[in-house]
Amino acid sequence: MNWYPWLNQAYRQLISMYQEGRGHHALLLQASEGMGAEALSYGLSRWLMCQNKQGLKSCNECHSCHLMLAQTHPDWHILQCEKGKASIGIETVRKITEKLEHHAQQGGSRVVWIKETQALTEAAANALLKTLEEPPKNTYFLLDCQQPESLLATLRSRCFHYHLAAPAINHAGHWLQQQLPNIPYSNIITAINLSQGAPVLALRLLKEEWQERDNFCQGLLNGLQQRNLYAFLPQLNQDNVDRRLYWLLSLLLDALKLQSNAQTYCVNQDQQPLIIALSQLPSDVLLSVIDGWKQCRYQLMSIPSLNRELLLAEQLLVWENQLVTQH
């Protein structure tokens, strides 16, 4: 499992707490997607399971370390959604808690790693509560979660909450430059901005979606220049429409920032010509367009079986009409 440099400080802080006897048996690790929380939880698990710890590090030589490296340790339990399911049910939790009633097979610590804590059903979360209240000896729970506010308050109250913050943008940028040395820096900064500062998510965007986004931006610029925004429909009407509407809204908001001479804060640093073109619309029209697309996105995400193409086409035609009437 890949390790990332911005995890070092969090790892040292958390391990130091356990070394000093202040470590909580249930650690709720809040981290957004693309922050490498899995690597941090795995690293913590290895240290907790190690039988011959070397300060902040696991020894990599004891039997427990060998089992952890092979990911076959019988006292290391991973709780996650079963294949094809979006939630963790009560039976999955019961299977784990029943195992914890017996002694550790290797005679040391036991770790339960819950990869997607927000996926616990209410019944599953309640089933976990009793074990969190009265944990067996030398048993630790690592709960990874992107949205702790979605969890039961009773579950949160039984955990030590640790927020894994995004690294400074220059540190994230330096790491990304090491991964992709030939990418323009403006692209790197834009990818970080679009990923809410999460470097791994930004790397994925640069490697897997950047050309798709370039085509998207060029299609929008062409539509603006030709005053034919309906021609932009194929670029929007895709399965990842939520992602594409996020790109669109970020560009529109950047145009507002440009109008306020706040271009330093623009998200899309690589798309200056497009942002300039968008900023030619009066502020009131731009705000109206933004509100329209926000409502469109909300409807697409919340109303099942909606005619996506029809809704997108309608919104584009409204925008096109506003564009034409301004000239």
Short mmCIF file of C-alpha atoms in Angstrom, two decimals:
data_model
loop_
_atom_site.label_atom_id
_atom_site.label_comp_id
_atom_site.label_asym_id
_atom_site.label_seq_id
_atom_site.Cartn_x
_atom_site.Cartn_y
_atom_site.Cartn_z
CA MET A 1 0.00 0.00 0.00
CA ASN A 2 1.43 3.38 -1.02
CA TRP A 3 2.58 5.76 1.72
CA TYR A 4 2.30 9.54 1.28
CA PRO A 5 4.51 12.24 2.83
CA TRP A 6 1.62 14.31 4.23
CA LEU A 7 0.64 11.33 6.42
CA ASN A 8 3.89 11.48 8.42
CA GLN A 9 2.81 14.11 10.93
CA ALA A 10 -0.57 12.49 11.59
CA TYR A 11 1.10 9.08 11.99
CA ARG A 12 3.63 10.44 14.49
CA GLN A 13 0.94 12.27 16.49
CA LEU A 14 -1.32 9.24 16.74
CA ILE A 15 1.43 6.70 17.51
CA SER A 16 2.86 9.02 20.17
CA MET A 17 -0.51 9.05 21.88
CA TYR A 18 -0.53 5.24 22.07
CA GLN A 19 3.09 5.21 23.28
CA GLU A 20 2.19 7.62 26.08
CA GLY A 21 -0.86 5.59 27.09
CA ARG A 22 -3.29 8.25 25.80
CA GLY A 23 -4.36 6.36 22.68
CA HIS A 24 -8.10 5.74 22.42
CA HIS A 25 -9.40 2.25 21.71
CA ALA A 26 -11.69 3.70 19.00
CA LEU A 27 -10.16 6.17 16.55
CA LEU A 28 -12.54 7.96 14.17
CA LEU A 29 -10.36 9.13 11.28
CA GLN A 30 -12.04 11.83 9.19
CA ALA A 31 -10.48 12.29 5.75
CA SER A 32 -11.83 13.27 2.37
CA GLU A 33 -11.45 10.99 -0.64
CA GLY A 34 -7.95 11.02 -2.07
CA MET A 35 -6.15 11.84 1.19
CA GLY A 36 -4.65 8.37 1.67
CA ALA A 37 -6.60 7.52 4.83
CA GLU A 38 -6.40 3.81 3.99
CA ALA A 39 -2.60 3.93 4.07
CA LEU A 40 -2.65 5.72 7.44
CA SER A 41 -5.08 3.21 8.95
CA TYR A 42 -3.01 0.30 7.63
CA GLY A 43 0.18 1.84 9.05
CA LEU A 44 -1.47 2.31 12.44
CA SER A 45 -2.77 -1.27 12.31
CA ARG A 46 0.71 -2.63 11.63
CA TRP A 47 2.21 -0.73 14.58
CA LEU A 48 -0.57 -1.82 16.94
CA MET A 49 -0.18 -5.46 15.88
CA CYS A 50 3.64 -5.52 15.97
CA GLN A 51 5.11 -7.64 18.79
CA ASN A 52 8.51 -5.92 18.76
CA LYS A 53 7.87 -2.23 18.11
CA GLN A 54 10.85 -0.05 17.16
CA GLY A 55 9.81 3.35 18.48
CA LEU A 56 7.37 4.85 15.97
CA LYS A 57 7.86 1.96 13.56
CA SER A 58 6.80 -1.65 13.40
CA CYS A 59 9.75 -4.07 13.28
CA ASN A 60 8.82 -5.82 9.98
CA GLU A 61 10.43 -8.99 11.38
CA CYS A 62 8.11 -10.53 13.98
CA HIS A 63 5.47 -13.09 13.05
CA SER A 64 2.68 -10.52 13.38
CA CYS A 65 4.46 -8.14 10.99
CA HIS A 66 4.90 -10.94 8.44
CA LEU A 67 1.20 -11.76 8.67
CA MET A 68 0.28 -8.07 8.35
CA LEU A 69 2.53 -7.65 5.31
CA ALA A 70 0.75 -10.61 3.73
CA GLN A 71 -2.59 -9.15 4.95
CA THR A 72 -3.49 -12.54 6.48
CA HIS A 73 -3.30 -11.74 10.20
CA PRO A 74 -6.16 -13.61 11.93
CA ASP A 75 -6.56 -10.85 14.54
CA TRP A 76 -6.80 -8.04 11.98
CA HIS A 77 -10.43 -7.67 10.94
CA ILE A 78 -11.60 -5.49 8.05
CA LEU A 79 -15.20 -4.37 8.06
CA GLN A 80 -16.40 -3.07 4.70
CA CYS A 81 -19.26 -3.25 2.22
CA GLU A 82 -19.68 -6.62 0.60
CA LYS A 83 -19.26 -6.71 -3.15
CA GLY A 84 -22.28 -5.20 -4.90
CA LYS A 85 -23.66 -3.64 -1.71
CA ALA A 86 -23.67 0.01 -0.64
CA SER A 87 -24.06 -0.56 3.11
CA ILE A 88 -22.65 -2.62 5.98
CA GLY A 89 -25.42 -4.61 7.62
CA ILE A 90 -25.94 -5.83 11.16
CA GLU A 91 -24.97 -9.45 10.39
CA THR A 92 -21.52 -8.37 9.17
CA VAL A 93 -20.96 -6.48 12.44
CA ARG A 94 -22.21 -9.41 14.53
CA LYS A 95 -19.74 -11.78 12.88
CA ILE A 96 -16.87 -9.52 13.89
CA THR A 97 -18.08 -8.90 17.46
CA GLU A 98 -18.55 -12.66 17.97
CA LYS A 99 -14.93 -13.23 16.97
CA LEU A 100 -13.85 -10.61 19.51
CA GLU A 101 -15.45 -12.62 22.31
CA HIS A 102 -12.65 -15.18 21.91
CA HIS A 103 -8.96 -14.74 22.70
CA ALA A 104 -6.63 -13.27 20.11
CA GLN A 105 -5.22 -16.09 18.00
CA GLN A 106 -1.72 -14.63 18.07
CA GLY A 107 -1.91 -13.59 21.72
CA GLY A 108 -1.34 -9.88 21.00
CA SER A 109 -3.46 -6.94 19.98
CA ARG A 110 -6.50 -7.08 17.76
CA VAL A 111 -7.59 -4.39 15.32
CA VAL A 112 -10.96 -3.88 13.65
CA TRP A 113 -10.62 -1.58 10.68
CA ILE A 114 -13.91 -0.15 9.39
CA LYS A 115 -13.13 1.26 5.95
CA GLU A 116 -16.39 3.09 5.28
CA THR A 117 -17.97 3.86 8.62
CA GLN A 118 -20.71 6.01 7.06
CA ALA A 119 -21.88 2.86 5.23
CA LEU A 120 -23.01 1.24 8.51
CA THR A 121 -26.78 0.89 8.67
CA GLU A 122 -28.41 2.25 11.84
CA ALA A 123 -28.90 -1.30 13.11
CA ALA A 124 -25.26 -2.16 12.38
CA ALA A 125 -24.04 1.00 14.14
CA ASN A 126 -26.16 0.19 17.19
CA ALA A 127 -24.81 -3.37 17.21
CA LEU A 128 -21.28 -1.96 17.27
CA LEU A 129 -22.00 0.44 20.15
CA LYS A 130 -21.90 -2.12 22.98
CA THR A 131 -18.49 -3.38 21.89
CA LEU A 132 -17.17 0.18 21.64
CA GLU A 133 -18.51 0.88 25.15
CA GLU A 134 -16.86 -2.21 26.64
CA PRO A 135 -14.05 -3.22 24.28
CA PRO A 136 -12.19 -6.47 24.92
CA LYS A 137 -8.63 -6.07 26.23
CA ASN A 138 -6.00 -4.99 23.67
CA THR A 139 -8.65 -4.44 20.99
CA TYR A 140 -8.60 -1.33 18.82
CA PHE A 141 -11.09 0.08 16.35
CA LEU A 142 -10.03 2.27 13.43
CA LEU A 143 -13.04 3.92 11.82
CA ASP A 144 -12.39 5.67 8.50
CA CYS A 145 -15.09 8.17 7.60
CA GLN A 146 -15.52 10.98 5.07
CA GLN A 147 -18.65 12.45 6.70
CA PRO A 148 -18.68 11.94 10.50
CA GLU A 149 -21.77 14.14 10.79
CA SER A 150 -23.74 11.34 9.06
CA LEU A 151 -22.94 8.91 11.89
CA LEU A 152 -25.05 8.31 14.97
CA ALA A 153 -24.13 10.81 17.68
CA THR A 154 -23.85 7.93 20.15
CA LEU A 155 -21.27 6.26 17.89
CA ARG A 156 -19.23 9.44 17.47
CA SER A 157 -19.23 10.07 21.21
CA ARG A 158 -17.47 6.77 21.87
CA CYS A 159 -14.55 7.58 19.56
CA PHE A 160 -11.55 9.88 19.50
CA HIS A 161 -12.10 12.12 16.47
CA TYR A 162 -9.02 12.92 14.34
CA HIS A 163 -9.28 15.07 11.21
CA LEU A 164 -6.69 14.40 8.50
CA ALA A 165 -6.32 17.84 6.93
CA ALA A 166 -5.23 18.41 3.33
CA PRO A 167 -1.55 19.38 2.93
CA ALA A 168 -0.54 22.92 1.99
CA ILE A 169 -1.06 23.48 -1.72
CA ASN A 170 2.68 23.96 -2.37
CA HIS A 171 3.48 20.64 -0.66
CA ALA A 172 0.75 18.86 -2.63
CA GLY A 173 2.00 20.54 -5.81
CA HIS A 174 5.58 19.42 -5.16
CA TRP A 175 4.46 15.81 -4.66
CA LEU A 176 2.39 15.89 -7.85
CA GLN A 177 5.32 17.33 -9.82
CA GLN A 178 7.39 14.36 -8.66
CA GLN A 179 4.71 11.97 -9.89
CA LEU A 180 4.11 13.80 -13.20
CA PRO A 181 7.23 15.88 -13.99
CA ASN A 182 6.10 16.93 -17.48
CA ILE A 183 2.74 18.40 -16.48
CA PRO A 184 2.41 22.24 -16.49
CA TYR A 185 2.24 23.67 -12.98
CA SER A 186 -1.03 25.49 -13.77
CA ASN A 187 -2.61 22.08 -14.49
CA ILE A 188 -1.31 20.73 -11.19
CA ILE A 189 -2.70 23.65 -9.16
CA THR A 190 -6.05 23.37 -10.96
CA ALA A 191 -6.25 19.63 -10.27
CA ILE A 192 -5.55 20.25 -6.56
CA ASN A 193 -8.23 22.95 -6.44
CA LEU A 194 -10.80 20.72 -8.17
CA SER A 195 -9.97 17.91 -5.72
CA GLN A 196 -10.46 20.02 -2.56
CA GLY A 197 -6.75 19.73 -1.81
CA ALA A 198 -6.63 15.90 -1.85
CA PRO A 199 -3.40 14.99 -3.71
CA VAL A 200 -4.28 11.40 -4.64
CA LEU A 201 -7.59 12.54 -6.11
CA ALA A 202 -5.76 15.29 -8.02
CA LEU A 203 -3.31 12.70 -9.39
CA ARG A 204 -6.18 10.54 -10.59
CA LEU A 205 -7.79 13.55 -12.28
CA LEU A 206 -4.56 14.43 -14.08
CA LYS A 207 -3.90 10.87 -15.21
CA GLU A 208 -7.37 9.66 -16.06
CA GLU A 209 -9.70 12.62 -16.75
CA TRP A 210 -7.59 15.57 -17.85
CA GLN A 211 -8.05 15.12 -21.60
CA GLU A 212 -11.78 14.62 -21.03
CA ARG A 213 -11.91 17.87 -19.07
CA ASP A 214 -9.87 19.69 -21.75
CA ASN A 215 -12.39 18.60 -24.39
CA PHE A 216 -15.20 19.73 -22.09
CA CYS A 217 -13.68 23.21 -21.65
CA GLN A 218 -12.95 23.58 -25.36
CA GLY A 219 -16.52 22.59 -26.18
CA LEU A 220 -17.85 25.24 -23.82
CA LEU A 221 -15.55 27.91 -25.27
CA ASN A 222 -16.68 27.03 -28.80
CA GLY A 223 -20.33 27.24 -27.74
CA LEU A 224 -19.78 30.69 -26.21
CA GLN A 225 -17.89 32.02 -29.23
CA GLN A 226 -20.51 30.71 -31.68
CA ARG A 227 -23.44 31.62 -29.37
CA ASN A 228 -24.63 28.07 -29.80
CA LEU A 229 -24.63 26.54 -26.34
CA TYR A 230 -27.03 23.79 -27.38
CA ALA A 231 -24.08 22.28 -29.29
CA PHE A 232 -22.44 21.77 -25.87
CA LEU A 233 -25.13 19.23 -24.87
CA PRO A 234 -23.14 16.07 -25.80
CA GLN A 235 -20.34 17.21 -23.48
CA LEU A 236 -22.76 17.48 -20.57
CA ASN A 237 -25.04 14.53 -21.24
CA GLN A 238 -22.67 11.84 -19.94
CA ASP A 239 -22.86 9.26 -17.17
CA ASN A 240 -20.53 11.40 -15.04
CA VAL A 241 -22.84 14.41 -15.42
CA ASP A 242 -22.44 15.30 -11.73
CA ARG A 243 -18.69 15.63 -12.21
CA ARG A 244 -19.13 17.67 -15.38
CA LEU A 245 -21.61 20.04 -13.76
CA TYR A 246 -19.10 20.50 -10.94
CA TRP A 247 -16.50 21.52 -13.55
CA LEU A 248 -19.00 23.90 -15.17
CA LEU A 249 -20.00 25.58 -11.92
CA SER A 250 -16.37 26.03 -10.90
CA LEU A 251 -15.71 27.84 -14.21
CA LEU A 252 -18.76 30.08 -13.80
CA LEU A 253 -17.75 30.99 -10.26
CA ASP A 254 -14.24 31.75 -11.51
CA ALA A 255 -15.77 34.21 -13.98
CA LEU A 256 -17.41 36.01 -11.05
CA LYS A 257 -14.06 36.13 -9.23
CA LEU A 258 -12.45 37.62 -12.34
CA GLN A 259 -15.12 40.32 -12.45
CA SER A 260 -14.22 41.18 -8.84
CA ASN A 261 -10.47 41.25 -9.60
CA ALA A 262 -10.00 38.15 -7.46
CA GLN A 263 -8.47 35.97 -10.19
CA THR A 264 -5.81 34.77 -7.72
CA TYR A 265 -8.54 32.68 -6.14
CA CYS A 266 -9.72 31.11 -9.39
CA VAL A 267 -9.94 27.32 -9.27
CA ASN A 268 -9.25 26.74 -12.98
CA GLN A 269 -5.84 28.36 -13.36
CA ASP A 270 -5.28 26.55 -16.68
CA GLN A 271 -8.40 27.93 -18.40
CA GLN A 272 -7.86 31.70 -18.50
CA PRO A 273 -9.30 32.29 -22.04
CA LEU A 274 -12.49 30.42 -21.12
CA ILE A 275 -12.89 32.27 -17.81
CA ILE A 276 -12.38 35.60 -19.59
CA ALA A 277 -15.05 34.64 -22.14
CA LEU A 278 -17.49 33.72 -19.37
CA SER A 279 -16.76 36.93 -17.48
CA GLN A 280 -18.09 38.98 -20.40
CA LEU A 281 -21.60 38.21 -19.21
CA PRO A 282 -23.05 40.82 -16.79
CA SER A 283 -22.84 39.77 -13.14
CA ASP A 284 -26.62 39.48 -12.74
CA VAL A 285 -26.85 37.17 -15.76
CA LEU A 286 -23.88 35.14 -14.54
CA LEU A 287 -25.52 34.72 -11.12
CA SER A 288 -28.77 33.65 -12.79
CA VAL A 289 -26.90 31.07 -14.90
CA ILE A 290 -25.12 29.72 -11.80
CA ASP A 291 -28.40 29.39 -9.91
CA GLY A 292 -29.95 27.58 -12.88
CA TRP A 293 -27.16 25.02 -13.07
CA LYS A 294 -27.16 24.50 -9.30
CA GLN A 295 -30.86 23.71 -9.44
CA CYS A 296 -30.34 21.46 -12.45
CA ARG A 297 -27.60 19.53 -10.63
CA TYR A 298 -29.73 19.17 -7.52
CA GLN A 299 -32.64 17.79 -9.54
CA LEU A 300 -30.43 15.30 -11.37
CA MET A 301 -28.88 14.05 -8.12
CA SER A 302 -32.11 13.85 -6.09
CA ILE A 303 -34.93 12.89 -8.45
CA PRO A 304 -34.77 9.33 -9.84
CA SER A 305 -35.74 8.53 -13.43
CA LEU A 306 -35.52 12.16 -14.51
CA ASN A 307 -35.02 12.78 -18.23
CA ARG A 308 -31.41 13.93 -18.03
CA GLU A 309 -31.00 14.97 -21.64
CA LEU A 310 -34.20 17.02 -21.64
CA LEU A 311 -33.31 18.85 -18.43
CA LEU A 312 -29.78 19.67 -19.62
CA ALA A 313 -31.03 20.81 -23.03
CA GLU A 314 -33.61 23.09 -21.43
CA GLN A 315 -30.99 24.69 -19.20
CA LEU A 316 -28.58 25.21 -22.11
CA LEU A 317 -31.29 26.86 -24.22
CA VAL A 318 -32.16 29.21 -21.35
CA TRP A 319 -28.50 30.16 -21.09
CA GLU A 320 -28.17 30.53 -24.86
CA ASN A 321 -31.14 32.88 -24.93
CA GLN A 322 -29.52 35.01 -22.20
CA LEU A 323 -26.30 35.03 -24.21
CA VAL A 324 -28.02 36.15 -27.41
CA THR A 325 -30.04 38.90 -25.73
CA GLN A 326 -26.83 40.41 -24.34
CA HIS A 327 -25.49 41.05 -27.82
#
